[in-house]
Short mmCIF file of C-alpha atoms in Angstrom, two decimals:
data_model
loop_
_atom_site.label_atom_id
_atom_site.label_comp_id
_atom_site.label_asym_id
_atom_site.label_seq_id
_atom_site.Cartn_x
_atom_site.Cartn_y
_atom_site.Cartn_z
CA MET A 1153 -97.38 54.26 -73.48
CA LYS A 1154 -100.39 53.65 -71.19
CA ILE A 1155 -100.46 49.43 -71.23
CA LEU A 1156 -103.32 47.79 -69.65
CA PHE A 1157 -101.68 44.97 -68.82
CA VAL A 1158 -104.67 41.61 -67.76
CA ALA A 1159 -103.24 38.46 -66.75
CA GLU A 1160 -102.84 35.84 -63.91
CA LEU A 1161 -100.40 38.34 -61.98
CA ARG A 1162 -98.80 35.76 -58.57
CA ASP A 1163 -96.14 36.85 -57.75
CA GLU A 1164 -94.34 33.86 -58.90
CA SER A 1165 -95.50 33.76 -62.51
CA ARG A 1166 -93.33 34.82 -65.48
CA SER A 1167 -96.99 37.57 -66.18
CA LYS A 1168 -95.24 39.76 -63.72
CA GLN A 1169 -92.35 39.18 -64.89
CA ARG A 1170 -92.84 40.52 -67.88
CA LEU A 1171 -95.27 43.64 -66.81
CA LEU A 1172 -92.15 44.84 -64.59
CA ALA A 1173 -90.16 44.51 -67.46
CA LEU A 1174 -93.13 46.89 -69.45
CA ARG A 1175 -92.89 49.45 -66.41
CA ASP A 1176 -88.65 49.33 -66.41
CA LEU A 1177 -89.13 50.50 -70.26
CA GLY A 1178 -90.61 53.07 -68.67
CA HIS A 1179 -94.63 52.40 -69.84
CA GLU A 1180 -97.72 53.52 -67.44
CA VAL A 1181 -98.52 50.40 -66.85
CA LEU A 1182 -102.43 49.74 -64.93
CA GLU A 1183 -102.75 46.20 -63.31
CA VAL A 1184 -105.30 43.96 -63.44
CA SER A 1185 -105.35 40.18 -62.36
CA SER A 1186 -107.46 37.57 -63.39
CA VAL A 1187 -107.62 35.10 -61.16
CA THR A 1188 -109.18 35.05 -56.89
CA THR A 1189 -107.34 34.37 -54.26
CA ASN A 1190 -109.84 32.95 -52.75
CA PRO A 1191 -109.87 29.26 -52.58
CA ASN A 1192 -113.74 29.21 -52.54
CA TYR A 1193 -114.06 29.54 -56.20
CA LEU A 1194 -112.35 26.22 -57.13
CA SER A 1195 -114.53 23.47 -56.57
CA LEU A 1196 -115.82 20.38 -58.10
CA TRP A 1197 -118.17 22.87 -61.00
CA TYR A 1198 -115.64 25.15 -60.52
CA ARG A 1199 -113.25 22.32 -62.24
CA ILE A 1200 -115.66 20.95 -64.32
CA ARG A 1201 -116.38 23.53 -66.36
CA TRP A 1202 -112.98 24.82 -67.19
CA LYS A 1203 -112.35 21.24 -68.73
CA LEU A 1204 -115.28 21.78 -70.50
CA GLY A 1205 -113.97 24.88 -72.21
CA TYR A 1206 -115.98 27.46 -69.82
CA PRO A 1207 -114.39 28.27 -67.44
CA ILE A 1208 -115.99 30.36 -64.76
CA ASP A 1209 -114.72 34.07 -64.26
CA THR A 1210 -114.64 34.22 -60.39
CA VAL A 1211 -112.98 37.91 -59.88
CA ASN A 1212 -115.86 39.82 -62.68
CA LEU A 1213 -113.92 40.48 -64.88
CA ASN A 1214 -115.93 40.52 -67.55
CA GLU A 1215 -117.72 43.43 -65.70
CA GLU A 1216 -115.12 45.55 -64.89
CA LEU A 1217 -112.60 45.77 -66.67
CA PRO A 1218 -114.55 47.52 -69.65
CA LYS A 1219 -114.93 50.26 -66.92
CA ILE A 1220 -111.48 50.06 -66.28
CA ALA A 1221 -109.93 50.80 -69.62
CA GLN A 1222 -112.77 53.49 -70.13
CA LYS A 1223 -111.19 54.73 -67.29
CA PHE A 1224 -107.98 54.15 -67.85
CA PHE A 1225 -108.15 55.05 -71.49
CA PRO A 1226 -104.62 53.42 -72.63
CA ASP A 1227 -103.00 52.71 -75.78
CA LEU A 1228 -102.87 49.14 -75.86
CA ILE A 1229 -104.72 46.06 -73.52
CA TRP A 1230 -102.97 43.44 -73.18
CA ILE A 1231 -104.72 40.18 -72.83
CA GLU A 1232 -101.95 36.78 -71.64
CA LYS A 1233 -103.68 33.89 -70.98
CA VAL A 1234 -106.41 34.65 -70.37
CA LEU A 1235 -109.68 32.78 -70.52
CA THR A 1236 -112.80 33.31 -69.66
CA LEU A 1237 -112.76 37.06 -70.97
CA TYR A 1238 -116.52 36.54 -73.42
CA PRO A 1239 -116.65 37.80 -76.99
CA ASP A 1240 -119.36 40.83 -76.19
CA THR A 1241 -116.83 42.04 -73.36
CA TYR A 1242 -113.90 42.93 -76.27
CA LYS A 1243 -116.84 44.07 -78.46
CA GLN A 1244 -117.22 46.41 -76.02
CA ILE A 1245 -114.61 47.60 -75.09
CA GLN A 1246 -113.77 48.54 -78.92
CA GLN A 1247 -116.42 49.52 -79.45
CA ASN A 1248 -116.10 52.49 -76.18
CA LEU A 1249 -112.53 52.54 -77.08
CA PRO A 1250 -111.61 52.55 -80.06
CA HIS A 1251 -108.02 54.09 -80.26
CA SER A 1252 -107.22 51.38 -78.03
CA LYS A 1253 -105.33 48.11 -79.05
CA ILE A 1254 -106.06 45.08 -78.13
CA ILE A 1255 -103.38 41.81 -77.93
CA PHE A 1256 -103.26 38.58 -76.38
CA TYR A 1257 -100.34 36.41 -75.57
CA SER A 1258 -99.27 33.11 -74.83
CA GLU A 1259 -96.66 31.17 -73.73
CA ASP A 1260 -98.67 28.08 -74.34
CA ASP A 1261 -99.55 25.93 -77.30
CA ILE A 1262 -103.77 27.65 -77.73
CA PHE A 1263 -104.15 25.81 -81.12
CA MET A 1264 -104.23 22.77 -78.69
CA ARG A 1265 -107.65 22.41 -77.51
CA HIS A 1266 -107.03 22.05 -73.91
CA ASN A 1267 -104.71 25.85 -73.55
CA ARG A 1268 -107.58 27.15 -74.66
CA SER A 1269 -111.73 28.49 -73.42
CA ILE A 1270 -114.84 28.19 -76.22
CA TYR A 1271 -114.95 31.93 -75.03
CA LEU A 1272 -111.19 32.60 -76.85
CA ARG A 1273 -112.33 31.06 -79.84
CA GLN A 1274 -114.92 32.88 -79.91
CA SER A 1275 -112.75 35.84 -79.69
CA LEU A 1276 -109.23 34.99 -81.92
CA SER A 1277 -110.52 37.42 -84.42
CA LEU A 1278 -111.10 40.57 -82.15
CA PHE A 1279 -107.78 40.51 -81.51
CA ASP A 1280 -105.76 42.66 -83.25
CA LEU A 1281 -102.16 40.55 -83.21
CA VAL A 1282 -101.60 36.95 -81.59
CA PHE A 1283 -98.61 36.48 -79.95
CA THR A 1284 -97.08 33.35 -79.38
CA THR A 1285 -93.83 30.79 -78.83
CA LYS A 1286 -94.74 28.42 -81.10
CA PRO A 1287 -94.32 28.88 -84.95
CA ARG A 1288 -96.45 26.35 -86.19
CA ASN A 1289 -99.18 28.07 -84.43
CA LEU A 1290 -97.97 31.22 -87.76
CA GLN A 1291 -100.03 28.71 -90.12
CA GLU A 1292 -103.09 26.69 -87.43
CA LEU A 1293 -104.43 29.91 -85.39
CA PRO A 1294 -105.36 32.00 -88.55
CA GLN A 1295 -107.21 29.05 -89.47
CA LEU A 1296 -108.85 29.01 -85.54
CA GLY A 1297 -109.89 33.24 -86.68
CA ALA A 1298 -106.54 35.10 -85.83
CA LYS A 1299 -105.74 38.50 -88.12
CA LYS A 1300 -102.13 38.85 -87.28
CA VAL A 1301 -99.72 35.46 -85.88
CA PHE A 1302 -96.79 37.39 -85.24
CA CYS A 1303 -93.82 34.72 -83.06
CA ILE A 1304 -91.63 35.68 -80.65
CA TYR A 1305 -89.63 32.78 -78.22
CA GLN A 1306 -89.93 32.32 -74.47
CA ALA A 1307 -86.99 34.80 -72.68
CA TYR A 1308 -85.42 34.59 -68.69
CA ASP A 1309 -86.20 37.81 -67.08
CA ARG A 1310 -82.61 39.53 -66.23
CA ASN A 1311 -83.64 40.46 -62.62
CA LEU A 1312 -84.24 37.32 -61.67
CA HIS A 1313 -82.09 34.71 -63.34
CA ARG A 1314 -78.60 35.05 -63.06
CA PRO A 1315 -76.09 33.39 -61.00
CA ILE A 1316 -75.73 33.77 -57.20
CA ALA A 1317 -72.85 33.04 -55.14
CA MET A 1318 -73.75 30.13 -52.63
CA THR A 1319 -73.66 29.41 -48.54
CA LEU A 1320 -72.82 26.86 -47.32
CA GLU A 1321 -76.56 26.77 -45.67
CA ASP A 1322 -77.66 26.77 -49.28
CA GLN A 1323 -75.63 23.96 -50.66
CA ALA A 1324 -77.08 21.89 -48.47
CA LYS A 1325 -80.75 22.98 -48.73
CA TRP A 1326 -80.86 23.08 -52.73
CA GLY A 1327 -77.87 20.84 -53.57
CA ALA A 1328 -77.60 17.91 -55.93
CA ASP A 1329 -75.87 15.80 -58.57
CA VAL A 1330 -78.88 16.21 -61.66
CA SER A 1331 -81.72 18.58 -60.65
CA PHE A 1332 -85.47 19.37 -61.76
CA VAL A 1333 -88.02 21.51 -61.09
CA GLY A 1334 -91.46 21.41 -63.01
CA THR A 1335 -94.73 19.39 -62.56
CA PHE A 1336 -94.92 16.00 -63.39
CA GLU A 1337 -95.59 14.22 -67.09
CA ARG A 1338 -95.24 10.35 -67.54
CA ASP A 1339 -92.44 10.93 -70.04
CA ARG A 1340 -90.32 12.54 -67.82
CA ALA A 1341 -91.13 10.86 -64.91
CA GLU A 1342 -89.42 7.57 -66.36
CA LYS A 1343 -86.67 9.30 -68.12
CA MET A 1344 -85.71 10.56 -64.14
CA LEU A 1345 -86.68 6.85 -62.77
CA TYR A 1346 -84.25 5.41 -66.32
CA LEU A 1347 -81.22 7.26 -64.74
CA ALA A 1348 -82.03 6.73 -61.17
CA GLU A 1349 -82.29 3.00 -62.17
CA GLN A 1350 -78.70 3.14 -63.75
CA GLY A 1351 -76.96 4.67 -60.53
CA ILE A 1352 -78.01 8.89 -60.86
CA LYS A 1353 -79.07 10.92 -57.85
CA VAL A 1354 -81.33 12.83 -59.39
CA ASN A 1355 -83.41 15.34 -57.56
CA VAL A 1356 -87.51 16.48 -58.08
CA TRP A 1357 -89.48 20.01 -57.11
CA GLY A 1358 -92.68 20.87 -58.54
CA PRO A 1359 -96.44 20.08 -58.17
CA ASP A 1360 -97.96 17.24 -58.55
CA TRP A 1361 -95.61 14.67 -58.55
CA GLN A 1362 -98.14 12.07 -55.63
CA LYS A 1363 -99.11 10.74 -58.83
CA TRP A 1364 -95.56 8.89 -59.39
CA ARG A 1365 -95.48 6.13 -56.68
CA THR A 1366 -91.43 5.23 -56.63
CA ASN A 1367 -89.33 4.44 -54.00
CA HIS A 1368 -85.75 4.87 -55.62
CA PRO A 1369 -83.73 5.90 -53.71
CA ASN A 1370 -81.39 7.74 -56.27
CA LEU A 1371 -85.04 10.27 -56.96
CA GLU A 1372 -85.71 12.08 -54.40
CA VAL A 1373 -88.97 13.24 -55.43
CA VAL A 1374 -89.61 16.73 -53.03
CA ARG A 1375 -93.97 17.24 -54.65
CA GLN A 1376 -93.44 21.34 -54.07
CA GLY A 1377 -92.91 24.07 -57.09
CA ILE A 1378 -89.88 26.35 -56.19
CA TYR A 1379 -89.65 29.79 -57.53
CA ASN A 1380 -87.96 32.99 -57.55
CA GLN A 1381 -84.98 33.02 -55.24
CA GLU A 1382 -85.36 29.48 -54.20
CA TYR A 1383 -85.67 28.39 -57.52
CA ILE A 1384 -81.97 30.34 -58.00
CA LYS A 1385 -80.36 28.40 -55.77
CA VAL A 1386 -81.69 25.18 -56.89
CA ILE A 1387 -80.18 25.93 -60.31
CA CYS A 1388 -77.09 27.58 -58.93
CA GLY A 1389 -76.68 24.48 -56.13
CA SER A 1390 -77.01 21.65 -58.59
CA LYS A 1391 -74.42 20.23 -61.42
CA ILE A 1392 -76.22 19.37 -64.15
CA ASN A 1393 -80.22 20.94 -64.43
CA LEU A 1394 -82.95 18.72 -66.62
CA SER A 1395 -84.75 20.57 -68.59
CA PHE A 1396 -88.29 18.83 -70.45
CA LEU A 1397 -90.10 20.21 -72.82
CA ARG A 1398 -93.84 19.08 -72.24
CA GLN A 1399 -95.37 16.73 -75.25
CA MET A 1400 -99.14 17.68 -74.80
CA ASN A 1401 -97.85 22.03 -75.96
CA ARG A 1402 -95.96 20.55 -78.70
CA ASP A 1403 -92.74 21.76 -76.82
CA ARG A 1404 -90.06 22.51 -79.17
CA HIS A 1405 -88.65 25.12 -76.64
CA THR A 1406 -89.86 26.39 -72.62
CA SER A 1407 -88.96 28.57 -70.54
CA ARG A 1408 -86.78 26.54 -68.66
CA SER A 1409 -84.46 26.12 -71.60
CA LEU A 1410 -84.14 29.78 -71.59
CA GLU A 1411 -83.71 30.85 -67.80
CA ILE A 1412 -81.54 27.76 -66.49
CA PRO A 1413 -78.32 29.27 -69.11
CA ALA A 1414 -79.43 32.93 -67.68
CA THR A 1415 -79.08 31.36 -64.13
CA GLY A 1416 -75.77 30.77 -65.69
CA GLY A 1417 -76.59 26.17 -65.08
CA PHE A 1418 -75.76 24.11 -66.81
CA MET A 1419 -78.64 22.92 -68.62
CA ILE A 1420 -79.52 19.33 -70.36
CA THR A 1421 -81.84 18.89 -72.71
CA GLU A 1422 -83.88 17.42 -75.77
CA ARG A 1423 -83.03 18.27 -78.39
CA THR A 1424 -84.54 20.33 -80.93
CA ASP A 1425 -84.29 22.22 -84.92
CA GLU A 1426 -85.32 25.78 -81.60
CA HIS A 1427 -83.08 24.57 -78.82
CA GLN A 1428 -80.17 23.91 -80.99
CA GLN A 1429 -81.44 27.97 -82.92
CA LEU A 1430 -80.30 29.57 -78.85
CA PHE A 1431 -77.68 27.58 -78.41
CA ILE A 1432 -75.36 25.49 -80.11
CA GLU A 1433 -74.66 21.59 -78.46
CA GLY A 1434 -71.70 20.72 -76.79
CA LYS A 1435 -70.37 24.37 -76.34
CA GLU A 1436 -73.35 26.67 -74.30
CA ALA A 1437 -75.95 23.38 -73.31
CA GLU A 1438 -76.42 20.15 -74.33
CA PHE A 1439 -79.03 18.12 -75.84
CA PHE A 1440 -79.93 14.34 -76.06
CA ASP A 1441 -82.24 12.64 -78.09
CA THR A 1442 -82.30 9.22 -75.66
CA ASN A 1443 -82.31 7.71 -72.74
CA ALA A 1444 -79.13 6.16 -72.64
CA GLU A 1445 -77.32 9.60 -74.72
CA LEU A 1446 -79.04 11.19 -71.83
CA LEU A 1447 -77.49 9.03 -69.15
CA GLN A 1448 -73.80 9.23 -70.81
CA LYS A 1449 -74.10 12.62 -71.27
CA ILE A 1450 -74.81 12.69 -67.02
CA ARG A 1451 -72.07 10.19 -66.49
CA TYR A 1452 -69.71 12.79 -68.42
CA TYR A 1453 -70.15 15.52 -66.64
CA LEU A 1454 -70.12 14.66 -63.64
CA GLU A 1455 -66.91 13.26 -63.87
CA HIS A 1456 -65.65 16.53 -66.18
CA GLU A 1457 -66.47 19.72 -63.92
CA PRO A 1458 -63.98 22.00 -65.48
CA GLU A 1459 -65.91 21.57 -68.79
CA ARG A 1460 -68.96 22.09 -67.76
CA ARG A 1461 -68.53 24.61 -65.76
CA ALA A 1462 -67.06 26.03 -69.23
CA ILE A 1463 -70.36 25.32 -70.42
CA ALA A 1464 -72.55 27.19 -68.50
CA LYS A 1465 -71.09 30.50 -68.21
CA ALA A 1466 -70.90 30.32 -72.36
CA GLY A 1467 -74.89 29.29 -71.41
CA ARG A 1468 -74.53 32.59 -69.60
CA GLU A 1469 -73.54 34.60 -71.86
CA ARG A 1470 -75.09 33.53 -75.18
CA CYS A 1471 -78.69 34.38 -73.07
CA VAL A 1472 -76.56 38.26 -72.22
CA VAL A 1473 -75.52 38.81 -75.61
CA SER A 1474 -78.62 37.67 -77.83
CA GLY A 1475 -80.45 39.53 -76.22
CA TYR A 1476 -82.60 36.78 -74.24
CA ASN A 1477 -84.47 38.70 -71.65
CA HIS A 1478 -88.00 39.48 -71.11
CA HIS A 1479 -87.10 43.30 -72.01
CA ASN A 1480 -85.77 42.67 -75.38
CA ARG A 1481 -88.25 40.59 -76.63
CA LEU A 1482 -91.03 42.92 -75.46
CA LYS A 1483 -89.19 45.25 -77.70
CA VAL A 1484 -89.65 43.64 -80.61
CA MET A 1485 -93.73 42.42 -79.91
CA LEU A 1486 -94.60 46.21 -79.49
CA THR A 1487 -92.15 47.24 -82.83
CA GLN A 1488 -95.14 44.63 -83.84
CA ILE A 1489 -98.06 45.95 -81.89
CA ASP A 1490 -97.16 49.96 -84.13
#
């Protein structure tokens, strides 16, 4: 199949992982990035337009994409959380290429206004299929005009998320008793501060943590994002990996929910129906509801290494046996499109 893949194609992005997986599966994929590397575009006006729901097309995608599509003549046009394309752009492509199907995919909850633009809202009825990772969107997105919606859970990259051998240097740099990788949110910050105040040392990596002001000696915050192999080393070097949901996205599971166990890390995350579908509690991952339960389980597993390692191993096996990787998820998605 010839696939025109349009997304924010940064090297560290999961969009890039899916693109490479489609090529692994034997499809001819032409990639088009929807973001610019020119920092001059990140102006105050750019941020205002984004906030208002009218993001600026920084790469002239609305003019160029119809030309690229007509030249490539794809069977499928895969739009992955691109918020800058106008409805008229999709209509032009459909007029020029009536045989090409157009689908939209987003890991985020696009029923929530902060995860969509006015342009996307006006375009939902034009897609042949909309893929979501949120089951509640199955009923919600048709209210916004989507013709067909399919829910597919998130995934891990089988080529990246796997256990690695840690050198002494790696362990000294990336190792931790308890770690968290992700962006700042007050709820997760307060949970980790609670742990620190109870004597648990927590290492945190991620952007936007300059908003969080604390000098607690048990909470070490590195204000930078880590990706790819550095991310893998943190997971493999940590005795316990925290995974938190994003409340503003109404998450019931996230990509971290699968990437951590697939990498062979011991994961403790919030107890939800979706997490309980993915893993057996106490055997393949651990869950919690309250801060007190989180603290109790962390203290227990820091002191019981054999159990911790057994759960991490079983979590990895569950990911592999159940096919939680991009390759298998994409096969399901392409079947739905056909």
